[in-house]
């Protein structure tokens, strides 16, 4: 039978390997690159995708798959674990949680700052706050920027406005 045939004709009792053409007495059915072929033991071991003679390869694939699943699970758990390396010693993070803010808190801060005749940078410098935090509050993205509740309290006190809902 010709090399790379479709497997029609011939049986496993004799004939030639459909992959390498070797005369073989004991051919096996194997899937190679999506085609079902009658192949010799060497071709089945080296090229077959799902033969019975590859049980050790199958168990190795199962172990590899389980190992990769465990690694992925570990990576996921690591990514969900908080990283405290950037926290400052002595800071009261639990006590500085952002309160519930009124719907238009950003507009209120911007308007009050402008009424005081200050730029964002000037307000931040006056209150000893990070300009990026003040800007985040004015843009209505205090939560996304991880602005602390103490920043909101300082802005409320200095600008004499209410930003927190229910204070």
Short mmCIF file of C-alpha atoms in Angstrom, two decimals:
data_model
loop_
_atom_site.label_atom_id
_atom_site.label_comp_id
_atom_site.label_asym_id
_atom_site.label_seq_id
_atom_site.Cartn_x
_atom_site.Cartn_y
_atom_site.Cartn_z
CA UNK A 1 0.00 0.00 0.00
CA UNK A 2 1.26 3.51 -0.79
CA UNK A 3 2.75 5.84 1.78
CA UNK A 4 0.17 8.33 3.24
CA UNK A 5 -2.82 6.44 1.96
CA UNK A 6 -6.31 6.91 3.34
CA UNK A 7 -6.36 3.53 5.01
CA UNK A 8 -8.78 1.86 2.65
CA UNK A 9 -7.82 -1.72 1.96
CA UNK A 10 -5.42 -3.76 3.99
CA UNK A 11 -5.89 -4.93 7.52
CA UNK A 12 -3.83 -5.18 10.64
CA UNK A 13 -2.89 -8.82 9.97
CA UNK A 14 -0.26 -7.85 7.39
CA UNK A 15 0.67 -5.29 4.76
CA UNK A 16 2.70 -2.13 4.94
CA UNK A 17 2.56 0.81 7.35
CA UNK A 18 0.54 3.55 5.70
CA UNK A 19 2.83 6.20 7.16
CA UNK A 20 6.39 4.95 6.64
CA UNK A 21 5.73 2.04 4.25
CA UNK A 22 7.55 -0.50 6.41
CA UNK A 23 6.56 -4.14 6.04
CA UNK A 24 4.89 -4.93 9.29
CA UNK A 25 3.15 -7.94 10.62
CA UNK A 26 1.38 -6.10 13.42
CA UNK A 27 -0.25 -2.87 12.25
CA UNK A 28 -2.36 -0.67 14.50
CA UNK A 29 -5.11 1.79 13.75
CA UNK A 30 -3.96 5.30 14.67
CA UNK A 31 -5.10 8.84 13.96
CA UNK A 32 -2.28 10.89 12.45
CA UNK A 33 -2.96 14.54 11.60
CA UNK A 34 -6.69 13.83 11.58
CA UNK A 35 -6.48 10.79 9.29
CA UNK A 36 -7.14 7.22 10.48
CA UNK A 37 -4.31 5.00 9.25
CA UNK A 38 -2.95 1.49 9.64
CA UNK A 39 0.55 2.09 10.99
CA UNK A 40 3.44 0.17 12.49
CA UNK A 41 4.15 0.32 16.20
CA UNK A 42 6.97 2.90 15.76
CA UNK A 43 4.74 5.28 13.77
CA UNK A 44 1.88 4.79 16.20
CA UNK A 45 4.14 5.69 19.14
CA UNK A 46 5.81 8.62 17.39
CA UNK A 47 2.95 10.10 15.36
CA UNK A 48 -0.35 8.63 16.53
CA UNK A 49 -2.79 10.88 18.34
CA UNK A 50 -5.09 8.34 19.97
CA UNK A 51 -3.85 4.77 19.84
CA UNK A 52 -4.24 2.17 22.55
CA UNK A 53 -0.48 1.65 22.64
CA UNK A 54 -0.02 5.18 23.94
CA UNK A 55 -1.54 4.67 27.35
CA UNK A 56 1.63 5.95 29.03
CA UNK A 57 1.46 9.09 26.84
CA UNK A 58 -2.21 9.50 27.73
CA UNK A 59 -1.51 9.31 31.44
CA UNK A 60 1.39 11.75 30.97
CA UNK A 61 -0.99 14.13 29.14
CA UNK A 62 -3.46 13.81 32.01
CA UNK A 63 -0.73 14.60 34.54
CA UNK A 64 0.42 17.58 32.46
CA UNK A 65 -3.14 18.84 32.15
CA UNK A 66 -3.68 18.48 35.92
CA UNK A 67 -0.39 20.28 36.61
CA UNK A 68 -1.33 23.18 34.29
CA UNK A 69 -4.77 23.40 35.94
CA UNK A 70 -3.16 23.58 39.38
CA UNK A 71 -0.74 26.28 38.19
CA UNK A 72 -3.59 28.31 36.71
CA UNK A 73 -5.56 28.00 39.95
CA UNK A 74 -2.54 29.14 41.95
CA UNK A 75 -2.05 32.14 39.64
CA UNK A 76 -5.70 33.09 40.04
CA UNK A 77 -5.47 32.86 43.83
CA UNK A 78 -2.27 34.94 43.81
CA UNK A 79 -3.93 37.63 41.71
CA UNK A 80 -6.83 37.83 44.16
CA UNK A 81 -4.59 38.14 47.22
CA UNK A 82 -4.18 41.78 48.26
CA UNK A 83 -0.67 43.17 47.89
CA UNK A 84 0.20 45.16 50.97
CA UNK A 85 3.76 45.94 49.85
CA UNK A 86 2.83 49.52 48.90
CA UNK A 87 0.99 50.27 52.15
CA UNK A 88 2.54 52.73 54.53
CA UNK A 89 3.37 51.67 58.08
CA UNK A 90 1.09 53.20 60.67
CA UNK A 91 -1.58 54.28 58.19
CA UNK A 92 -5.18 53.67 59.20
CA UNK A 93 -6.49 52.13 55.98
CA UNK A 94 -9.60 50.60 57.54
CA UNK A 95 -10.53 53.95 59.07
CA UNK A 96 -10.00 55.85 55.80
CA UNK A 97 -12.64 54.14 53.73
CA UNK A 98 -14.38 56.19 51.08
CA UNK A 99 -17.92 57.08 52.24
CA UNK A 100 -20.98 56.87 50.01
CA UNK A 101 -20.78 59.98 47.89
CA UNK A 102 -23.61 62.13 46.58
CA UNK A 103 -24.39 61.74 42.90
CA UNK A 104 -22.84 65.02 41.73
CA UNK A 105 -19.87 65.16 44.12
CA UNK A 106 -17.37 65.96 41.35
CA UNK A 107 -19.37 68.93 40.12
CA UNK A 108 -19.77 70.23 43.68
CA UNK A 109 -16.01 70.16 44.30
CA UNK A 110 -15.21 71.82 40.97
CA UNK A 111 -17.77 74.58 41.50
CA UNK A 112 -16.69 75.27 45.09
CA UNK A 113 -13.00 75.33 44.09
CA UNK A 114 -13.70 77.80 41.28
CA UNK A 115 -15.73 80.00 43.64
CA UNK A 116 -12.65 80.11 45.88
CA UNK A 117 -10.63 81.24 42.83
CA UNK A 118 -8.26 78.28 42.99
CA UNK A 119 -6.80 75.94 40.41
CA UNK A 120 -6.83 72.21 41.14
CA UNK A 121 -3.09 72.25 41.84
CA UNK A 122 -3.46 75.20 44.21
CA UNK A 123 -6.26 73.51 46.16
CA UNK A 124 -4.24 70.31 46.45
CA UNK A 125 -1.17 72.22 47.65
CA UNK A 126 -3.22 74.26 50.15
CA UNK A 127 -4.74 71.11 51.65
CA UNK A 128 -1.55 69.02 51.32
CA UNK A 129 -3.33 66.48 49.13
CA UNK A 130 -2.17 64.73 45.99
CA UNK A 131 -3.31 66.72 42.99
CA UNK A 132 -4.26 63.45 41.27
CA UNK A 133 -6.67 62.65 44.13
CA UNK A 134 -8.32 66.08 43.93
CA UNK A 135 -8.58 65.75 40.16
CA UNK A 136 -10.09 62.26 40.50
CA UNK A 137 -12.74 63.61 42.89
CA UNK A 138 -13.55 66.50 40.53
CA UNK A 139 -13.89 64.06 37.63
CA UNK A 140 -16.24 61.83 39.63
CA UNK A 141 -13.90 58.86 39.75
CA UNK A 142 -12.87 58.84 43.40
CA UNK A 143 -13.70 55.15 43.79
CA UNK A 144 -11.68 54.06 40.77
CA UNK A 145 -8.70 56.17 41.90
CA UNK A 146 -8.83 54.73 45.46
CA UNK A 147 -9.24 58.15 47.04
CA UNK A 148 -9.49 57.84 50.81
CA UNK A 149 -12.31 59.09 52.99
CA UNK A 150 -9.94 61.52 54.69
CA UNK A 151 -9.45 63.33 51.37
CA UNK A 152 -13.22 63.70 51.02
CA UNK A 153 -13.49 64.98 54.61
CA UNK A 154 -10.73 67.57 54.07
CA UNK A 155 -12.39 68.81 50.85
CA UNK A 156 -15.79 69.03 52.57
CA UNK A 157 -14.37 71.01 55.50
CA UNK A 158 -12.25 73.41 53.43
CA UNK A 159 -14.81 74.07 50.68
CA UNK A 160 -17.79 73.97 53.08
CA UNK A 161 -19.72 71.49 50.92
CA UNK A 162 -21.34 68.12 51.48
CA UNK A 163 -19.95 65.23 49.44
CA UNK A 164 -20.77 62.20 51.55
CA UNK A 165 -24.30 60.91 51.51
CA UNK A 166 -25.82 60.90 55.00
CA UNK A 167 -23.23 62.97 56.90
#
